[in-house]
């Protein structure tokens, strides 16, 4: 390709614009003459709308897969994980192996979850079996902690349905929810609940090829955790989302309530031991791998597409990690200087993978999946099914690289 690459974005985020400019690329306006487009999910939906008849050119890259929501919408993610479990069991695949108590060894990655209104009867049945359990309600299509609340009584659900004018049996429910068993025994540090934000870059689903970023972080609540029913509505205790926590009087804008993965790992090794810590982080890698395999067969694998997912992982007091959700557009706003540096390098390394310096001429026709390196900046290649035995890869229980964060 002659001349400089042309870029376009829907986001005026400094970390995106600066990285484009540092590559010496040229910004495009509102036309379709672009090579790399960092688009919103709404724009991607319009691009792949069958009615528009639009097709991406050989030398164009887009930052979302057409139906990314199979992984990033809460209800569809759980649906795909459940389907994947059944398929693996039917095949007698070792990935579906269970322990003596009937629990999956490798596929027990998400808390028990039901979709509402569709699974309401099933949920009630489960609720009545464990009436002391706490549950968390989340709208399937919202982010940043919006619309989330906790329940421990069926009457709370009925009241919510009446107030929102959304009876559970209504087929016209405009905003579906998921309800998941609340993990009421989270691992606490300094008495506070936290979760992990990890970045995973997928450049192909079939064959699967993905990378993990080593500079993830823990996000802490500002107030100490308690399971006291009187604090059921206190989101500063229960939700780690920065969009919520930054409104707390206890919020510290110097560190943004965040802790690096390296610091977390060091702390866990000192308090829980290296063996248990290693097992915990191996299980986190397994969660990422199994969740991507769960959607592999349903994802539209357009070679022009890549996607950086924001994985949210919660660790319980037994050091078992759980997948809470996967974000299609993880926040690129910086809450502190370390946060800004992290996200600047994140976008820089993504560009180096999907559009390496040699991405010109014939190589650009390979789409977003032309990088042949195993380490690019802070990204480590975790799985490349194109370069391993197909049958072996299909029956793998874990990703190939087990040295992440070590």
JSON list of C-alpha atoms in Angstrom, two decimals, residues 215-348:
[
{"chain": "A", "resi": 215, "resn": "UNK", "atom": "CA", "xyz": [-1.14, -5.12, 33.01]},
{"chain": "A", "resi": 216, "resn": "UNK", "atom": "CA", "xyz": [-4.64, -5.79, 34.30]},
{"chain": "A", "resi": 217, "resn": "UNK", "atom": "CA", "xyz": [-5.72, -4.44, 37.67]},
{"chain": "A", "resi": 218, "resn": "UNK", "atom": "CA", "xyz": [-7.90, -4.99, 40.71]},
{"chain": "A", "resi": 219, "resn": "UNK", "atom": "CA", "xyz": [-10.77, -2.52, 41.33]},
{"chain": "A", "resi": 220, "resn": "UNK", "atom": "CA", "xyz": [-11.70, -1.99, 44.97]},
{"chain": "A", "resi": 221, "resn": "UNK", "atom": "CA", "xyz": [-14.85, -0.88, 46.70]},
{"chain": "A", "resi": 222, "resn": "UNK", "atom": "CA", "xyz": [-14.42, 2.18, 48.90]},
{"chain": "A", "resi": 223, "resn": "UNK", "atom": "CA", "xyz": [-16.30, 0.82, 51.89]},
{"chain": "A", "resi": 224, "resn": "UNK", "atom": "CA", "xyz": [-15.63, -2.36, 53.84]},
{"chain": "A", "resi": 225, "resn": "UNK", "atom": "CA", "xyz": [-17.66, -5.40, 52.88]},
{"chain": "A", "resi": 226, "resn": "UNK", "atom": "CA", "xyz": [-20.53, -6.70, 54.97]},
{"chain": "A", "resi": 227, "resn": "UNK", "atom": "CA", "xyz": [-23.33, -9.14, 54.24]},
{"chain": "A", "resi": 228, "resn": "UNK", "atom": "CA", "xyz": [-25.61, -7.27, 56.64]},
{"chain": "A", "resi": 229, "resn": "UNK", "atom": "CA", "xyz": [-29.10, -7.05, 55.11]},
{"chain": "A", "resi": 230, "resn": "UNK", "atom": "CA", "xyz": [-29.29, -3.41, 56.21]},
{"chain": "A", "resi": 231, "resn": "UNK", "atom": "CA", "xyz": [-26.52, -2.62, 53.70]},
{"chain": "A", "resi": 232, "resn": "UNK", "atom": "CA", "xyz": [-28.15, -4.46, 50.82]},
{"chain": "A", "resi": 233, "resn": "UNK", "atom": "CA", "xyz": [-28.63, -1.25, 48.84]},
{"chain": "A", "resi": 234, "resn": "UNK", "atom": "CA", "xyz": [-25.18, 0.20, 49.54]},
{"chain": "A", "resi": 235, "resn": "UNK", "atom": "CA", "xyz": [-23.45, -0.14, 46.18]},
{"chain": "A", "resi": 236, "resn": "UNK", "atom": "CA", "xyz": [-20.20, 1.32, 47.56]},
{"chain": "A", "resi": 237, "resn": "UNK", "atom": "CA", "xyz": [-19.90, -2.01, 49.40]},
{"chain": "A", "resi": 238, "resn": "UNK", "atom": "CA", "xyz": [-21.06, -4.41, 46.72]},
{"chain": "A", "resi": 239, "resn": "UNK", "atom": "CA", "xyz": [-20.15, -3.04, 43.26]},
{"chain": "A", "resi": 240, "resn": "UNK", "atom": "CA", "xyz": [-16.58, -2.34, 42.17]},
{"chain": "A", "resi": 241, "resn": "UNK", "atom": "CA", "xyz": [-17.43, -0.31, 39.05]},
{"chain": "A", "resi": 242, "resn": "UNK", "atom": "CA", "xyz": [-15.35, 2.87, 38.95]},
{"chain": "A", "resi": 243, "resn": "UNK", "atom": "CA", "xyz": [-18.37, 4.76, 37.58]},
{"chain": "A", "resi": 244, "resn": "UNK", "atom": "CA", "xyz": [-20.05, 4.08, 40.94]},
{"chain": "A", "resi": 245, "resn": "UNK", "atom": "CA", "xyz": [-17.09, 4.17, 43.32]},
{"chain": "A", "resi": 246, "resn": "UNK", "atom": "CA", "xyz": [-15.82, 7.57, 42.11]},
{"chain": "A", "resi": 247, "resn": "UNK", "atom": "CA", "xyz": [-18.94, 9.16, 43.62]},
{"chain": "A", "resi": 248, "resn": "UNK", "atom": "CA", "xyz": [-18.08, 7.92, 47.10]},
{"chain": "A", "resi": 249, "resn": "UNK", "atom": "CA", "xyz": [-16.67, 10.35, 49.67]},
{"chain": "A", "resi": 250, "resn": "UNK", "atom": "CA", "xyz": [-13.94, 7.75, 50.32]},
{"chain": "A", "resi": 251, "resn": "UNK", "atom": "CA", "xyz": [-12.76, 7.68, 46.69]},
{"chain": "A", "resi": 252, "resn": "UNK", "atom": "CA", "xyz": [-9.03, 8.38, 46.20]},
{"chain": "A", "resi": 253, "resn": "UNK", "atom": "CA", "xyz": [-8.36, 9.96, 42.82]},
{"chain": "A", "resi": 254, "resn": "UNK", "atom": "CA", "xyz": [-4.59, 9.42, 43.14]},
{"chain": "A", "resi": 255, "resn": "UNK", "atom": "CA", "xyz": [-4.80, 5.65, 42.72]},
{"chain": "A", "resi": 256, "resn": "UNK", "atom": "CA", "xyz": [-8.44, 5.41, 41.61]},
{"chain": "A", "resi": 257, "resn": "UNK", "atom": "CA", "xyz": [-9.11, 2.50, 43.95]},
{"chain": "A", "resi": 258, "resn": "UNK", "atom": "CA", "xyz": [-6.97, 0.25, 41.74]},
{"chain": "A", "resi": 259, "resn": "UNK", "atom": "CA", "xyz": [-4.14, -2.18, 42.38]},
{"chain": "A", "resi": 260, "resn": "UNK", "atom": "CA", "xyz": [-1.91, -3.77, 39.74]},
{"chain": "A", "resi": 261, "resn": "UNK", "atom": "CA", "xyz": [-2.08, -7.49, 39.03]},
{"chain": "A", "resi": 262, "resn": "UNK", "atom": "CA", "xyz": [1.55, -7.80, 40.10]},
{"chain": "A", "resi": 263, "resn": "UNK", "atom": "CA", "xyz": [0.77, -6.26, 43.50]},
{"chain": "A", "resi": 264, "resn": "UNK", "atom": "CA", "xyz": [-2.25, -8.53, 43.91]},
{"chain": "A", "resi": 265, "resn": "UNK", "atom": "CA", "xyz": [-0.27, -11.62, 43.03]},
{"chain": "A", "resi": 266, "resn": "UNK", "atom": "CA", "xyz": [2.52, -10.71, 45.43]},
{"chain": "A", "resi": 267, "resn": "UNK", "atom": "CA", "xyz": [-0.02, -10.13, 48.21]},
{"chain": "A", "resi": 268, "resn": "UNK", "atom": "CA", "xyz": [-1.72, -13.48, 47.59]},
{"chain": "A", "resi": 269, "resn": "UNK", "atom": "CA", "xyz": [1.58, -15.35, 47.53]},
{"chain": "A", "resi": 270, "resn": "UNK", "atom": "CA", "xyz": [2.51, -13.79, 50.87]},
{"chain": "A", "resi": 271, "resn": "UNK", "atom": "CA", "xyz": [-0.87, -14.49, 52.51]},
{"chain": "A", "resi": 272, "resn": "UNK", "atom": "CA", "xyz": [-2.12, -17.67, 50.82]},
{"chain": "A", "resi": 273, "resn": "UNK", "atom": "CA", "xyz": [1.06, -19.26, 49.47]},
{"chain": "A", "resi": 274, "resn": "UNK", "atom": "CA", "xyz": [2.51, -19.60, 45.99]},
{"chain": "A", "resi": 275, "resn": "UNK", "atom": "CA", "xyz": [0.87, -22.94, 45.15]},
{"chain": "A", "resi": 276, "resn": "UNK", "atom": "CA", "xyz": [-2.69, -21.71, 45.80]},
{"chain": "A", "resi": 277, "resn": "UNK", "atom": "CA", "xyz": [-1.96, -18.41, 44.06]},
{"chain": "A", "resi": 278, "resn": "UNK", "atom": "CA", "xyz": [-0.58, -20.17, 40.98]},
{"chain": "A", "resi": 279, "resn": "UNK", "atom": "CA", "xyz": [-3.67, -22.37, 40.86]},
{"chain": "A", "resi": 280, "resn": "UNK", "atom": "CA", "xyz": [-5.94, -19.32, 41.08]},
{"chain": "A", "resi": 281, "resn": "UNK", "atom": "CA", "xyz": [-4.25, -17.58, 38.16]},
{"chain": "A", "resi": 282, "resn": "UNK", "atom": "CA", "xyz": [-4.21, -20.78, 36.11]},
{"chain": "A", "resi": 283, "resn": "UNK", "atom": "CA", "xyz": [-7.96, -21.01, 36.65]},
{"chain": "A", "resi": 284, "resn": "UNK", "atom": "CA", "xyz": [-8.36, -17.39, 35.50]},
{"chain": "A", "resi": 285, "resn": "UNK", "atom": "CA", "xyz": [-6.62, -18.32, 32.25]},
{"chain": "A", "resi": 286, "resn": "UNK", "atom": "CA", "xyz": [-8.92, -21.31, 31.95]},
{"chain": "A", "resi": 287, "resn": "UNK", "atom": "CA", "xyz": [-11.97, -19.04, 32.36]},
{"chain": "A", "resi": 288, "resn": "UNK", "atom": "CA", "xyz": [-10.85, -16.87, 29.44]},
{"chain": "A", "resi": 289, "resn": "UNK", "atom": "CA", "xyz": [-10.10, -19.87, 27.25]},
{"chain": "A", "resi": 290, "resn": "UNK", "atom": "CA", "xyz": [-13.35, -21.73, 27.96]},
{"chain": "A", "resi": 291, "resn": "UNK", "atom": "CA", "xyz": [-15.49, -18.61, 27.52]},
{"chain": "A", "resi": 292, "resn": "UNK", "atom": "CA", "xyz": [-13.96, -17.99, 24.07]},
{"chain": "A", "resi": 293, "resn": "UNK", "atom": "CA", "xyz": [-14.42, -21.64, 23.10]},
{"chain": "A", "resi": 294, "resn": "UNK", "atom": "CA", "xyz": [-18.04, -21.39, 24.23]},
{"chain": "A", "resi": 295, "resn": "UNK", "atom": "CA", "xyz": [-18.79, -18.73, 21.59]},
{"chain": "A", "resi": 296, "resn": "UNK", "atom": "CA", "xyz": [-16.36, -19.93, 18.92]},
{"chain": "A", "resi": 297, "resn": "UNK", "atom": "CA", "xyz": [-18.98, -21.78, 16.89]},
{"chain": "A", "resi": 298, "resn": "UNK", "atom": "CA", "xyz": [-21.53, -18.94, 16.91]},
{"chain": "A", "resi": 299, "resn": "UNK", "atom": "CA", "xyz": [-19.24, -15.96, 16.38]},
{"chain": "A", "resi": 300, "resn": "UNK", "atom": "CA", "xyz": [-19.09, -14.49, 12.87]},
{"chain": "A", "resi": 301, "resn": "UNK", "atom": "CA", "xyz": [-15.39, -14.69, 12.13]},
{"chain": "A", "resi": 302, "resn": "UNK", "atom": "CA", "xyz": [-14.79, -11.74, 9.81]},
{"chain": "A", "resi": 303, "resn": "UNK", "atom": "CA", "xyz": [-11.04, -11.53, 9.05]},
{"chain": "A", "resi": 304, "resn": "UNK", "atom": "CA", "xyz": [-11.22, -7.73, 9.02]},
{"chain": "A", "resi": 305, "resn": "UNK", "atom": "CA", "xyz": [-12.21, -7.71, 12.70]},
{"chain": "A", "resi": 306, "resn": "UNK", "atom": "CA", "xyz": [-10.41, -7.84, 16.01]},
{"chain": "A", "resi": 307, "resn": "UNK", "atom": "CA", "xyz": [-11.68, -7.14, 19.50]},
{"chain": "A", "resi": 308, "resn": "UNK", "atom": "CA", "xyz": [-10.23, -6.20, 22.86]},
{"chain": "A", "resi": 309, "resn": "UNK", "atom": "CA", "xyz": [-12.51, -7.53, 25.59]},
{"chain": "A", "resi": 310, "resn": "UNK", "atom": "CA", "xyz": [-12.58, -6.36, 29.18]},
{"chain": "A", "resi": 311, "resn": "UNK", "atom": "CA", "xyz": [-12.98, -9.43, 31.40]},
{"chain": "A", "resi": 312, "resn": "UNK", "atom": "CA", "xyz": [-14.35, -8.91, 34.91]},
{"chain": "A", "resi": 313, "resn": "UNK", "atom": "CA", "xyz": [-13.30, -11.67, 37.30]},
{"chain": "A", "resi": 314, "resn": "UNK", "atom": "CA", "xyz": [-14.29, -12.05, 40.96]},
{"chain": "A", "resi": 315, "resn": "UNK", "atom": "CA", "xyz": [-12.23, -14.24, 43.31]},
{"chain": "A", "resi": 316, "resn": "UNK", "atom": "CA", "xyz": [-13.99, -15.88, 46.27]},
{"chain": "A", "resi": 317, "resn": "UNK", "atom": "CA", "xyz": [-12.46, -16.58, 49.67]},
{"chain": "A", "resi": 318, "resn": "UNK", "atom": "CA", "xyz": [-11.37, -20.06, 48.53]},
{"chain": "A", "resi": 319, "resn": "UNK", "atom": "CA", "xyz": [-9.32, -18.40, 45.76]},
{"chain": "A", "resi": 320, "resn": "UNK", "atom": "CA", "xyz": [-11.72, -19.70, 43.11]},
{"chain": "A", "resi": 321, "resn": "UNK", "atom": "CA", "xyz": [-12.17, -17.15, 40.30]},
{"chain": "A", "resi": 322, "resn": "UNK", "atom": "CA", "xyz": [-15.56, -16.53, 38.64]},
{"chain": "A", "resi": 323, "resn": "UNK", "atom": "CA", "xyz": [-16.42, -14.82, 35.37]},
{"chain": "A", "resi": 324, "resn": "UNK", "atom": "CA", "xyz": [-18.82, -11.96, 36.09]},
{"chain": "A", "resi": 325, "resn": "UNK", "atom": "CA", "xyz": [-19.07, -10.43, 32.62]},
{"chain": "A", "resi": 326, "resn": "UNK", "atom": "CA", "xyz": [-17.18, -9.55, 29.45]},
{"chain": "A", "resi": 327, "resn": "UNK", "atom": "CA", "xyz": [-17.19, -5.98, 28.13]},
{"chain": "A", "resi": 328, "resn": "UNK", "atom": "CA", "xyz": [-17.11, -5.15, 24.42]},
{"chain": "A", "resi": 329, "resn": "UNK", "atom": "CA", "xyz": [-15.98, -1.58, 25.06]},
{"chain": "A", "resi": 330, "resn": "UNK", "atom": "CA", "xyz": [-13.89, -1.54, 28.24]},
{"chain": "A", "resi": 331, "resn": "UNK", "atom": "CA", "xyz": [-13.38, 1.98, 29.55]},
{"chain": "A", "resi": 332, "resn": "UNK", "atom": "CA", "xyz": [-10.43, 3.87, 28.08]},
{"chain": "A", "resi": 333, "resn": "UNK", "atom": "CA", "xyz": [-10.86, 6.85, 30.40]},
{"chain": "A", "resi": 334, "resn": "UNK", "atom": "CA", "xyz": [-7.92, 7.31, 32.74]},
{"chain": "A", "resi": 335, "resn": "UNK", "atom": "CA", "xyz": [-8.61, 7.78, 36.46]},
{"chain": "A", "resi": 336, "resn": "UNK", "atom": "CA", "xyz": [-4.96, 8.33, 37.42]},
{"chain": "A", "resi": 337, "resn": "UNK", "atom": "CA", "xyz": [-1.54, 8.74, 35.83]},
{"chain": "A", "resi": 338, "resn": "UNK", "atom": "CA", "xyz": [-0.67, 5.00, 36.13]},
{"chain": "A", "resi": 339, "resn": "UNK", "atom": "CA", "xyz": [-4.07, 4.24, 34.60]},
{"chain": "A", "resi": 340, "resn": "UNK", "atom": "CA", "xyz": [-3.34, 6.57, 31.67]},
{"chain": "A", "resi": 341, "resn": "UNK", "atom": "CA", "xyz": [0.04, 4.93, 31.05]},
{"chain": "A", "resi": 342, "resn": "UNK", "atom": "CA", "xyz": [-1.53, 1.47, 31.19]},
{"chain": "A", "resi": 343, "resn": "UNK", "atom": "CA", "xyz": [-4.25, 2.31, 28.66]},
{"chain": "A", "resi": 344, "resn": "UNK", "atom": "CA", "xyz": [-1.86, 4.16, 26.34]},
{"chain": "A", "resi": 345, "resn": "UNK", "atom": "CA", "xyz": [0.36, 1.07, 26.16]},
{"chain": "A", "resi": 346, "resn": "UNK", "atom": "CA", "xyz": [-2.72, -1.18, 25.79]},
{"chain": "A", "resi": 347, "resn": "UNK", "atom": "CA", "xyz": [-3.87, 0.58, 22.61]},
{"chain": "A", "resi": 348, "resn": "UNK", "atom": "CA", "xyz": [-0.29, 0.89, 21.32]}
]
